[in-house]
Backbone as XML, in Angstrom:
<?xml version="1.0"?>
<chain id="A" units="angstrom">
  <residue number="1" name="MET">
    <atom name="N" x="39.570" y="68.487" z="-36.036"/>
    <atom name="CA" x="40.017" y="67.114" z="-35.859"/>
    <atom name="C" x="39.343" y="66.477" z="-34.640"/>
  </residue>
  <residue number="2" name="ASP">
    <atom name="N" x="39.241" y="67.250" z="-33.556"/>
    <atom name="CA" x="38.598" y="66.744" z="-32.347"/>
    <atom name="C" x="37.126" y="66.421" z="-32.599"/>
  </residue>
  <residue number="3" name="GLU">
    <atom name="N" x="36.496" y="67.232" z="-33.445"/>
    <atom name="CA" x="35.090" y="66.981" z="-33.761"/>
    <atom name="C" x="34.915" y="65.661" z="-34.501"/>
  </residue>
  <residue number="4" name="LEU">
    <atom name="N" x="35.836" y="65.371" z="-35.425"/>
    <atom name="CA" x="35.769" y="64.110" z="-36.169"/>
    <atom name="C" x="35.920" y="62.915" z="-35.226"/>
  </residue>
  <residue number="5" name="VAL">
    <atom name="N" x="36.869" y="63.006" z="-34.326"/>
    <atom name="CA" x="37.088" y="61.919" z="-33.367"/>
    <atom name="C" x="35.845" y="61.736" z="-32.501"/>
  </residue>
  <residue number="6" name="HIS">
    <atom name="N" x="35.283" y="62.853" z="-32.048"/>
    <atom name="CA" x="34.087" y="62.790" z="-31.213"/>
    <atom name="C" x="32.905" y="62.199" z="-31.985"/>
  </residue>
  <residue number="7" name="ASP">
    <atom name="N" x="32.717" y="62.620" z="-33.234"/>
    <atom name="CA" x="31.635" y="62.095" z="-34.067"/>
    <atom name="C" x="31.807" y="60.595" z="-34.324"/>
  </residue>
  <residue number="8" name="LEU">
    <atom name="N" x="33.041" y="60.194" z="-34.596"/>
    <atom name="CA" x="33.317" y="58.777" z="-34.841"/>
    <atom name="C" x="33.025" y="57.950" z="-33.588"/>
  </residue>
  <residue number="9" name="ALA">
    <atom name="N" x="33.461" y="58.434" z="-32.439"/>
    <atom name="CA" x="33.224" y="57.715" z="-31.183"/>
    <atom name="C" x="31.730" y="57.599" z="-30.892"/>
  </residue>
  <residue number="10" name="SER">
    <atom name="N" x="30.990" y="58.670" z="-31.093"/>
    <atom name="CA" x="29.548" y="58.617" z="-30.825"/>
    <atom name="C" x="28.835" y="57.703" z="-31.825"/>
  </residue>
  <residue number="11" name="ALA">
    <atom name="N" x="29.282" y="57.693" z="-33.076"/>
    <atom name="CA" x="28.684" y="56.806" z="-34.079"/>
    <atom name="C" x="28.934" y="55.341" z="-33.714"/>
  </residue>
  <residue number="12" name="LEU">
    <atom name="N" x="30.144" y="55.039" z="-33.257"/>
    <atom name="CA" x="30.457" y="53.669" z="-32.840"/>
    <atom name="C" x="29.615" y="53.255" z="-31.632"/>
  </residue>
  <residue number="13" name="GLU">
    <atom name="N" x="29.428" y="54.159" z="-30.696"/>
    <atom name="CA" x="28.603" y="53.861" z="-29.522"/>
    <atom name="C" x="27.160" y="53.592" z="-29.929"/>
  </residue>
  <residue number="14" name="GLN">
    <atom name="N" x="26.647" y="54.407" z="-30.843"/>
    <atom name="CA" x="25.267" y="54.215" z="-31.304"/>
    <atom name="C" x="25.105" y="52.866" z="-31.998"/>
  </residue>
  <residue number="15" name="THR">
    <atom name="N" x="26.071" y="52.525" z="-32.834"/>
    <atom name="CA" x="26.014" y="51.248" z="-33.544"/>
    <atom name="C" x="26.040" y="50.090" z="-32.554"/>
  </residue>
  <residue number="16" name="SER">
    <atom name="N" x="26.914" y="50.196" z="-31.570"/>
    <atom name="CA" x="27.013" y="49.154" z="-30.553"/>
    <atom name="C" x="25.707" y="49.011" z="-29.782"/>
  </residue>
  <residue number="17" name="GLU">
    <atom name="N" x="25.120" y="50.139" z="-29.394"/>
    <atom name="CA" x="23.853" y="50.108" z="-28.662"/>
    <atom name="C" x="22.735" y="49.526" z="-29.515"/>
  </residue>
  <residue number="18" name="GLN">
    <atom name="N" x="22.712" y="49.877" z="-30.799"/>
    <atom name="CA" x="21.680" y="49.350" z="-31.692"/>
    <atom name="C" x="21.812" y="47.832" z="-31.836"/>
  </residue>
  <residue number="19" name="ASN">
    <atom name="N" x="23.053" y="47.361" z="-31.944"/>
    <atom name="CA" x="23.263" y="45.916" z="-32.053"/>
    <atom name="C" x="22.783" y="45.200" z="-30.794"/>
  </residue>
  <residue number="20" name="LYS">
    <atom name="N" x="23.107" y="45.770" z="-29.627"/>
    <atom name="CA" x="22.672" y="45.157" z="-28.370"/>
    <atom name="C" x="21.155" y="45.152" z="-28.264"/>
  </residue>
  <residue number="21" name="LEU">
    <atom name="N" x="20.528" y="46.259" z="-28.642"/>
    <atom name="CA" x="19.070" y="46.324" z="-28.602"/>
    <atom name="C" x="18.442" y="45.315" z="-29.566"/>
  </residue>
  <residue number="22" name="GLY">
    <atom name="N" x="19.060" y="45.170" z="-30.731"/>
    <atom name="CA" x="18.559" y="44.198" z="-31.705"/>
    <atom name="C" x="18.617" y="42.777" z="-31.166"/>
  </residue>
  <residue number="23" name="GLU">
    <atom name="N" x="19.721" y="42.432" z="-30.507"/>
    <atom name="CA" x="19.851" y="41.094" z="-29.926"/>
    <atom name="C" x="18.826" y="40.883" z="-28.817"/>
  </residue>
  <residue number="24" name="LEU">
    <atom name="N" x="18.653" y="41.896" z="-27.966"/>
    <atom name="CA" x="17.665" y="41.784" z="-26.894"/>
    <atom name="C" x="16.259" y="41.620" z="-27.458"/>
  </residue>
  <residue number="25" name="TRP">
    <atom name="N" x="15.950" y="42.372" z="-28.490"/>
    <atom name="CA" x="14.632" y="42.290" z="-29.109"/>
    <atom name="C" x="14.383" y="40.893" z="-29.681"/>
  </residue>
  <residue number="26" name="GLU">
    <atom name="N" x="15.394" y="40.331" z="-30.326"/>
    <atom name="CA" x="15.256" y="38.985" z="-30.889"/>
    <atom name="C" x="15.006" y="37.965" z="-29.787"/>
  </residue>
  <residue number="27" name="GLU">
    <atom name="N" x="15.741" y="38.082" z="-28.680"/>
    <atom name="CA" x="15.565" y="37.140" z="-27.581"/>
    <atom name="C" x="14.183" y="37.273" z="-26.951"/>
  </residue>
  <residue number="28" name="MET">
    <atom name="N" x="13.689" y="38.505" z="-26.845"/>
    <atom name="CA" x="12.365" y="38.713" z="-26.262"/>
    <atom name="C" x="11.276" y="38.178" z="-27.180"/>
  </residue>
  <residue number="29" name="ALA">
    <atom name="N" x="11.489" y="38.241" z="-28.472"/>
    <atom name="CA" x="10.483" y="37.797" z="-29.433"/>
    <atom name="C" x="10.389" y="36.271" z="-29.494"/>
  </residue>
  <residue number="30" name="LEU">
    <atom name="N" x="11.441" y="35.565" z="-29.097"/>
    <atom name="CA" x="11.438" y="34.107" z="-29.153"/>
    <atom name="C" x="10.598" y="33.525" z="-28.022"/>
  </residue>
  <residue number="31" name="SER">
    <atom name="N" x="9.933" y="32.432" z="-28.315"/>
    <atom name="CA" x="9.191" y="31.726" z="-27.271"/>
    <atom name="C" x="10.194" y="31.014" z="-26.361"/>
  </residue>
  <residue number="32" name="PRO">
    <atom name="N" x="9.783" y="30.606" z="-25.176"/>
    <atom name="CA" x="10.715" y="29.896" z="-24.279"/>
    <atom name="C" x="11.312" y="28.647" z="-24.916"/>
  </residue>
  <residue number="33" name="ARG">
    <atom name="N" x="10.517" y="27.941" z="-25.713"/>
    <atom name="CA" x="11.028" y="26.740" z="-26.371"/>
    <atom name="C" x="12.138" y="27.110" z="-27.363"/>
  </residue>
  <residue number="34" name="GLN">
    <atom name="N" x="11.918" y="28.189" z="-28.121"/>
    <atom name="CA" x="12.927" y="28.623" z="-29.087"/>
    <atom name="C" x="14.179" y="29.122" z="-28.372"/>
  </residue>
  <residue number="35" name="GLN">
    <atom name="N" x="14.003" y="29.762" z="-27.208"/>
    <atom name="CA" x="15.161" y="30.224" z="-26.447"/>
    <atom name="C" x="16.006" y="29.040" z="-25.996"/>
  </residue>
  <residue number="36" name="ARG">
    <atom name="N" x="15.347" y="27.985" z="-25.506"/>
    <atom name="CA" x="16.094" y="26.792" z="-25.084"/>
    <atom name="C" x="16.821" y="26.169" z="-26.267"/>
  </residue>
  <residue number="37" name="ARG">
    <atom name="N" x="16.136" y="26.114" z="-27.410"/>
    <atom name="CA" x="16.742" y="25.544" z="-28.609"/>
    <atom name="C" x="17.970" y="26.348" z="-29.027"/>
  </residue>
  <residue number="38" name="GLN">
    <atom name="N" x="17.850" y="27.676" z="-28.926"/>
    <atom name="CA" x="18.960" y="28.554" z="-29.289"/>
    <atom name="C" x="20.156" y="28.313" z="-28.363"/>
  </residue>
  <residue number="39" name="LEU">
    <atom name="N" x="19.874" y="28.165" z="-27.065"/>
    <atom name="CA" x="20.950" y="27.905" z="-26.111"/>
    <atom name="C" x="21.639" y="26.587" z="-26.418"/>
  </residue>
  <residue number="40" name="ARG">
    <atom name="N" x="20.846" y="25.556" z="-26.756"/>
    <atom name="CA" x="21.451" y="24.266" z="-27.083"/>
    <atom name="C" x="22.346" y="24.368" z="-28.303"/>
  </residue>
  <residue number="41" name="LYS">
    <atom name="N" x="21.913" y="25.153" z="-29.287"/>
    <atom name="CA" x="22.727" y="25.324" z="-30.492"/>
    <atom name="C" x="24.045" y="25.999" z="-30.157"/>
  </residue>
  <residue number="42" name="ARG">
    <atom name="N" x="23.988" y="26.999" z="-29.266"/>
    <atom name="CA" x="25.212" y="27.709" z="-28.901"/>
    <atom name="C" x="26.173" y="26.801" z="-28.153"/>
  </residue>
  <residue number="43" name="ARG">
    <atom name="N" x="25.631" y="26.037" z="-27.210"/>
    <atom name="CA" x="26.482" y="25.177" z="-26.397"/>
    <atom name="C" x="27.015" y="23.995" z="-27.183"/>
  </residue>
  <residue number="44" name="GLY">
    <atom name="N" x="26.223" y="23.513" z="-28.105"/>
    <atom name="CA" x="26.614" y="22.325" z="-28.833"/>
    <atom name="C" x="26.263" y="21.100" z="-28.014"/>
  </residue>
  <residue number="45" name="ARG">
    <atom name="N" x="26.269" y="19.971" z="-28.637"/>
    <atom name="CA" x="25.890" y="18.753" z="-27.946"/>
    <atom name="C" x="27.131" y="17.987" z="-27.545"/>
  </residue>
  <residue number="46" name="LYS">
    <atom name="N" x="27.164" y="17.582" z="-26.308"/>
    <atom name="CA" x="28.311" y="16.814" z="-25.832"/>
    <atom name="C" x="28.082" y="15.358" z="-26.197"/>
  </residue>
  <residue number="47" name="ARG">
    <atom name="N" x="28.985" y="14.821" z="-26.932"/>
    <atom name="CA" x="28.879" y="13.427" z="-27.344"/>
    <atom name="C" x="29.896" y="12.596" z="-26.587"/>
  </residue>
  <residue number="48" name="ARG">
    <atom name="N" x="29.526" y="11.376" z="-26.367"/>
    <atom name="CA" x="30.450" y="10.453" z="-25.726"/>
    <atom name="C" x="31.483" y="10.047" z="-26.768"/>
  </residue>
  <residue number="49" name="SER">
    <atom name="N" x="32.739" y="10.171" z="-26.419"/>
    <atom name="CA" x="33.777" y="9.821" z="-27.382"/>
    <atom name="C" x="33.898" y="8.307" z="-27.471"/>
  </residue>
  <residue number="50" name="ASP">
    <atom name="N" x="34.331" y="7.814" z="-28.613"/>
    <atom name="CA" x="34.493" y="6.380" z="-28.807"/>
    <atom name="C" x="35.528" y="5.814" z="-27.848"/>
  </residue>
  <residue number="51" name="PHE">
    <atom name="N" x="36.542" y="6.603" z="-27.537"/>
    <atom name="CA" x="37.606" y="6.121" z="-26.664"/>
    <atom name="C" x="37.065" y="5.776" z="-25.284"/>
  </residue>
  <residue number="52" name="THR">
    <atom name="N" x="36.278" y="6.658" z="-24.700"/>
    <atom name="CA" x="35.751" y="6.383" z="-23.363"/>
    <atom name="C" x="34.753" y="5.242" z="-23.403"/>
  </residue>
  <residue number="53" name="HIS">
    <atom name="N" x="33.999" y="5.151" z="-24.497"/>
    <atom name="CA" x="33.038" y="4.057" z="-24.622"/>
    <atom name="C" x="33.767" y="2.724" z="-24.689"/>
  </residue>
  <residue number="54" name="LEU">
    <atom name="N" x="34.838" y="2.658" z="-25.455"/>
    <atom name="CA" x="35.602" y="1.425" z="-25.567"/>
    <atom name="C" x="36.335" y="1.102" z="-24.275"/>
  </residue>
  <residue number="55" name="ALA">
    <atom name="N" x="36.780" y="2.132" z="-23.570"/>
    <atom name="CA" x="37.513" y="1.905" z="-22.328"/>
    <atom name="C" x="36.631" y="1.228" z="-21.287"/>
  </residue>
  <residue number="56" name="GLU">
    <atom name="N" x="35.334" y="1.475" z="-21.336"/>
    <atom name="CA" x="34.419" y="0.848" z="-20.385"/>
    <atom name="C" x="34.315" y="-0.656" z="-20.615"/>
  </residue>
  <residue number="57" name="HIS">
    <atom name="N" x="34.480" y="-1.086" z="-21.848"/>
    <atom name="CA" x="34.226" y="-2.476" z="-22.193"/>
    <atom name="C" x="35.490" y="-3.275" z="-22.507"/>
  </residue>
  <residue number="58" name="THR">
    <atom name="N" x="36.638" y="-2.718" z="-22.254"/>
    <atom name="CA" x="37.856" y="-3.462" z="-22.528"/>
    <atom name="C" x="38.180" y="-4.358" z="-21.353"/>
  </residue>
  <residue number="59" name="CYS">
    <atom name="N" x="38.898" y="-5.408" z="-21.626"/>
    <atom name="CA" x="39.292" y="-6.339" z="-20.565"/>
    <atom name="C" x="40.684" y="-5.981" z="-20.079"/>
  </residue>
  <residue number="60" name="CYS">
    <atom name="N" x="40.837" y="-6.047" z="-18.791"/>
    <atom name="CA" x="42.147" y="-5.751" z="-18.215"/>
    <atom name="C" x="42.848" y="-7.065" z="-17.909"/>
  </residue>
  <residue number="61" name="TYR">
    <atom name="N" x="44.122" y="-7.134" z="-18.242"/>
    <atom name="CA" x="44.888" y="-8.330" z="-17.933"/>
    <atom name="C" x="46.315" y="-7.933" z="-17.623"/>
  </residue>
  <residue number="62" name="SER">
    <atom name="N" x="46.954" y="-8.786" z="-16.872"/>
    <atom name="CA" x="48.351" y="-8.524" z="-16.545"/>
    <atom name="C" x="49.217" y="-9.282" z="-17.528"/>
  </residue>
  <residue number="63" name="GLU">
    <atom name="N" x="50.404" y="-8.791" z="-17.721"/>
    <atom name="CA" x="51.326" y="-9.436" z="-18.648"/>
    <atom name="C" x="52.285" y="-10.356" z="-17.908"/>
  </residue>
  <residue number="64" name="ALA">
    <atom name="N" x="51.905" y="-10.783" z="-16.712"/>
    <atom name="CA" x="52.798" y="-11.593" z="-15.888"/>
    <atom name="C" x="53.009" y="-12.973" z="-16.479"/>
  </residue>
  <residue number="65" name="SER">
    <atom name="N" x="51.973" y="-13.563" z="-17.009"/>
    <atom name="CA" x="52.138" y="-14.902" z="-17.564"/>
    <atom name="C" x="51.134" y="-15.126" z="-18.679"/>
  </residue>
  <residue number="66" name="GLU">
    <atom name="N" x="51.380" y="-16.145" z="-19.456"/>
    <atom name="CA" x="50.460" y="-16.465" z="-20.538"/>
    <atom name="C" x="49.140" y="-16.990" z="-19.999"/>
  </residue>
  <residue number="67" name="SER">
    <atom name="N" x="49.185" y="-17.632" z="-18.844"/>
    <atom name="CA" x="47.941" y="-18.167" z="-18.288"/>
    <atom name="C" x="46.987" y="-17.033" z="-17.911"/>
  </residue>
  <residue number="68" name="SER">
    <atom name="N" x="47.530" y="-15.941" z="-17.365"/>
    <atom name="CA" x="46.652" y="-14.821" z="-17.024"/>
    <atom name="C" x="46.092" y="-14.185" z="-18.291"/>
  </residue>
  <residue number="69" name="LEU">
    <atom name="N" x="46.886" y="-14.177" z="-19.354"/>
    <atom name="CA" x="46.406" y="-13.661" z="-20.633"/>
    <atom name="C" x="45.286" y="-14.542" z="-21.168"/>
  </residue>
  <residue number="70" name="ASP">
    <atom name="N" x="45.457" y="-15.850" z="-21.058"/>
    <atom name="CA" x="44.416" y="-16.774" z="-21.501"/>
    <atom name="C" x="43.141" y="-16.607" z="-20.682"/>
  </residue>
  <residue number="71" name="GLU">
    <atom name="N" x="43.292" y="-16.412" z="-19.374"/>
    <atom name="CA" x="42.123" y="-16.223" z="-18.514"/>
    <atom name="C" x="41.378" y="-14.939" z="-18.880"/>
  </residue>
  <residue number="72" name="ALA">
    <atom name="N" x="42.130" y="-13.884" z="-19.152"/>
    <atom name="CA" x="41.501" y="-12.609" z="-19.508"/>
    <atom name="C" x="40.751" y="-12.728" z="-20.825"/>
  </residue>
  <residue number="73" name="THR">
    <atom name="N" x="41.341" y="-13.435" z="-21.786"/>
    <atom name="CA" x="40.684" y="-13.632" z="-23.076"/>
    <atom name="C" x="39.405" y="-14.439" z="-22.897"/>
  </residue>
  <residue number="74" name="LYS">
    <atom name="N" x="39.476" y="-15.461" z="-22.051"/>
    <atom name="CA" x="38.307" y="-16.285" z="-21.775"/>
    <atom name="C" x="37.206" y="-15.440" z="-21.120"/>
  </residue>
  <residue number="75" name="ASP">
    <atom name="N" x="37.597" y="-14.600" z="-20.154"/>
    <atom name="CA" x="36.627" y="-13.732" z="-19.486"/>
    <atom name="C" x="35.963" y="-12.783" z="-20.478"/>
  </residue>
  <residue number="76" name="CYS">
    <atom name="N" x="36.758" y="-12.232" z="-21.399"/>
    <atom name="CA" x="36.205" y="-11.310" z="-22.396"/>
    <atom name="C" x="35.186" y="-12.014" z="-23.274"/>
  </residue>
  <residue number="77" name="ARG">
    <atom name="N" x="35.485" y="-13.242" z="-23.646"/>
    <atom name="CA" x="34.559" y="-13.990" z="-24.496"/>
    <atom name="C" x="33.252" y="-14.277" z="-23.772"/>
  </residue>
  <residue number="78" name="GLU">
    <atom name="N" x="33.345" y="-14.494" z="-22.460"/>
    <atom name="CA" x="32.133" y="-14.765" z="-21.692"/>
    <atom name="C" x="31.303" y="-13.501" z="-21.485"/>
  </residue>
  <residue number="79" name="VAL">
    <atom name="N" x="31.966" y="-12.363" z="-21.285"/>
    <atom name="CA" x="31.275" y="-11.117" z="-20.978"/>
    <atom name="C" x="30.721" y="-10.458" z="-22.237"/>
  </residue>
  <residue number="80" name="ALA">
    <atom name="N" x="31.415" y="-10.560" z="-23.358"/>
    <atom name="CA" x="31.043" y="-9.841" z="-24.581"/>
    <atom name="C" x="29.622" y="-10.142" z="-25.059"/>
  </residue>
  <residue number="81" name="PRO">
    <atom name="N" x="29.179" y="-11.408" z="-25.133"/>
    <atom name="CA" x="27.813" y="-11.639" z="-25.616"/>
    <atom name="C" x="26.740" y="-11.089" z="-24.668"/>
  </residue>
  <residue number="82" name="VAL">
    <atom name="N" x="27.047" y="-11.013" z="-23.387"/>
    <atom name="CA" x="26.080" y="-10.531" z="-22.407"/>
    <atom name="C" x="25.953" y="-9.018" z="-22.454"/>
  </residue>
  <residue number="83" name="THR">
    <atom name="N" x="27.051" y="-8.328" z="-22.781"/>
    <atom name="CA" x="27.077" y="-6.871" z="-22.760"/>
    <atom name="C" x="26.249" y="-6.305" z="-23.901"/>
  </residue>
  <residue number="84" name="ASN">
    <atom name="N" x="25.471" y="-5.277" z="-23.598"/>
    <atom name="CA" x="24.654" y="-4.611" z="-24.606"/>
    <atom name="C" x="25.400" y="-3.362" z="-25.058"/>
  </residue>
  <residue number="85" name="PHE">
    <atom name="N" x="25.821" y="-3.317" z="-26.300"/>
    <atom name="CA" x="26.615" y="-2.200" z="-26.807"/>
    <atom name="C" x="25.756" y="-1.147" z="-27.495"/>
  </residue>
  <residue number="86" name="SER">
    <atom name="N" x="24.456" y="-1.143" z="-27.291"/>
    <atom name="CA" x="23.608" y="-0.189" z="-28.000"/>
    <atom name="C" x="23.808" y="1.212" z="-27.462"/>
  </residue>
  <residue number="87" name="ASP">
    <atom name="N" x="23.666" y="2.158" z="-28.332"/>
    <atom name="CA" x="23.782" y="3.567" z="-27.970"/>
    <atom name="C" x="22.392" y="4.073" z="-27.616"/>
  </residue>
  <residue number="88" name="SER">
    <atom name="N" x="22.296" y="4.974" z="-26.657"/>
    <atom name="CA" x="20.988" y="5.478" z="-26.238"/>
    <atom name="C" x="20.269" y="6.177" z="-27.388"/>
  </residue>
  <residue number="89" name="ASP">
    <atom name="N" x="21.014" y="6.824" z="-28.272"/>
    <atom name="CA" x="20.390" y="7.480" z="-29.421"/>
    <atom name="C" x="19.714" y="6.456" z="-30.329"/>
  </residue>
  <residue number="90" name="ASP">
    <atom name="N" x="20.375" y="5.302" z="-30.509"/>
    <atom name="CA" x="19.803" y="4.258" z="-31.350"/>
    <atom name="C" x="18.497" y="3.737" z="-30.766"/>
  </residue>
  <residue number="91" name="THR">
    <atom name="N" x="18.451" y="3.561" z="-29.461"/>
    <atom name="CA" x="17.231" y="3.048" z="-28.852"/>
    <atom name="C" x="16.112" y="4.069" z="-28.939"/>
  </residue>
  <residue number="92" name="MET">
    <atom name="N" x="16.451" y="5.350" z="-28.829"/>
    <atom name="CA" x="15.421" y="6.384" z="-28.949"/>
    <atom name="C" x="14.848" y="6.405" z="-30.362"/>
  </residue>
  <residue number="93" name="VAL">
    <atom name="N" x="15.700" y="6.249" z="-31.364"/>
    <atom name="CA" x="15.228" y="6.217" z="-32.751"/>
    <atom name="C" x="14.324" y="5.011" z="-32.946"/>
  </residue>
  <residue number="94" name="ALA">
    <atom name="N" x="14.707" y="3.883" z="-32.388"/>
    <atom name="CA" x="13.917" y="2.668" z="-32.542"/>
    <atom name="C" x="12.546" y="2.818" z="-31.895"/>
  </residue>
  <residue number="95" name="LYS">
    <atom name="N" x="12.478" y="3.513" z="-30.769"/>
    <atom name="CA" x="11.191" y="3.708" z="-30.106"/>
    <atom name="C" x="10.302" y="4.660" z="-30.895"/>
  </residue>
  <residue number="96" name="ARG">
    <atom name="N" x="10.882" y="5.717" z="-31.426"/>
    <atom name="CA" x="10.095" y="6.726" z="-32.133"/>
    <atom name="C" x="9.696" y="6.280" z="-33.530"/>
  </residue>
  <residue number="97" name="HIS">
    <atom name="N" x="10.571" y="5.541" z="-34.196"/>
    <atom name="CA" x="10.343" y="5.139" z="-35.580"/>
    <atom name="C" x="10.520" y="3.623" z="-35.702"/>
  </residue>
  <residue number="98" name="PRO">
    <atom name="N" x="9.469" y="2.854" z="-35.434"/>
    <atom name="CA" x="9.595" y="1.398" z="-35.491"/>
    <atom name="C" x="10.040" y="0.889" z="-36.859"/>
  </residue>
  <residue number="99" name="ALA">
    <atom name="N" x="9.726" y="1.614" z="-37.924"/>
    <atom name="CA" x="10.132" y="1.169" z="-39.262"/>
    <atom name="C" x="11.645" y="1.195" z="-39.419"/>
  </residue>
  <residue number="100" name="LEU">
    <atom name="N" x="12.304" y="2.080" z="-38.678"/>
    <atom name="CA" x="13.761" y="2.166" z="-38.756"/>
    <atom name="C" x="14.442" y="1.168" z="-37.832"/>
  </residue>
  <residue number="101" name="ASN">
    <atom name="N" x="13.676" y="0.443" z="-37.062"/>
    <atom name="CA" x="14.224" y="-0.482" z="-36.080"/>
    <atom name="C" x="15.154" y="-1.500" z="-36.732"/>
  </residue>
  <residue number="102" name="ALA">
    <atom name="N" x="14.759" y="-2.037" z="-37.878"/>
    <atom name="CA" x="15.586" y="-3.024" z="-38.566"/>
    <atom name="C" x="16.884" y="-2.405" z="-39.061"/>
  </residue>
  <residue number="103" name="ILE">
    <atom name="N" x="16.825" y="-1.149" z="-39.486"/>
    <atom name="CA" x="18.022" y="-0.464" z="-39.984"/>
    <atom name="C" x="18.997" y="-0.229" z="-38.849"/>
  </residue>
  <residue number="104" name="VAL">
    <atom name="N" x="18.496" y="0.186" z="-37.692"/>
    <atom name="CA" x="19.356" y="0.480" z="-36.546"/>
    <atom name="C" x="20.031" y="-0.778" z="-36.044"/>
  </residue>
  <residue number="105" name="LYS">
    <atom name="N" x="19.301" y="-1.891" z="-36.033"/>
    <atom name="CA" x="19.874" y="-3.141" z="-35.527"/>
    <atom name="C" x="20.954" y="-3.686" z="-36.444"/>
  </residue>
  <residue number="106" name="SER">
    <atom name="N" x="20.874" y="-3.389" z="-37.735"/>
    <atom name="CA" x="21.868" y="-3.934" z="-38.668"/>
    <atom name="C" x="23.107" y="-3.129" z="-38.732"/>
  </residue>
</chain>
């Protein structure tokens, strides 16, 4: 019985070592560019959430009186046309692919 336990433990250790060696070999075989790409895939891409994006462009107003509400609405109307709501990804696509520029703008 002790021999079986010992054999099983050594087999598991060998399998574990082989897996680690396989992973190391794969990483060594990749070029630096592929290694960076692999890391990005593992980490995932951090995207800006819509909530934080909208929070930057919302107008703040107090509920003290209707006049302050009217002033805040007026301020929002003045600021909104001036503000550029484009996403950096959209501008990058437009620069790289001018044919898609019309699609991105619409």
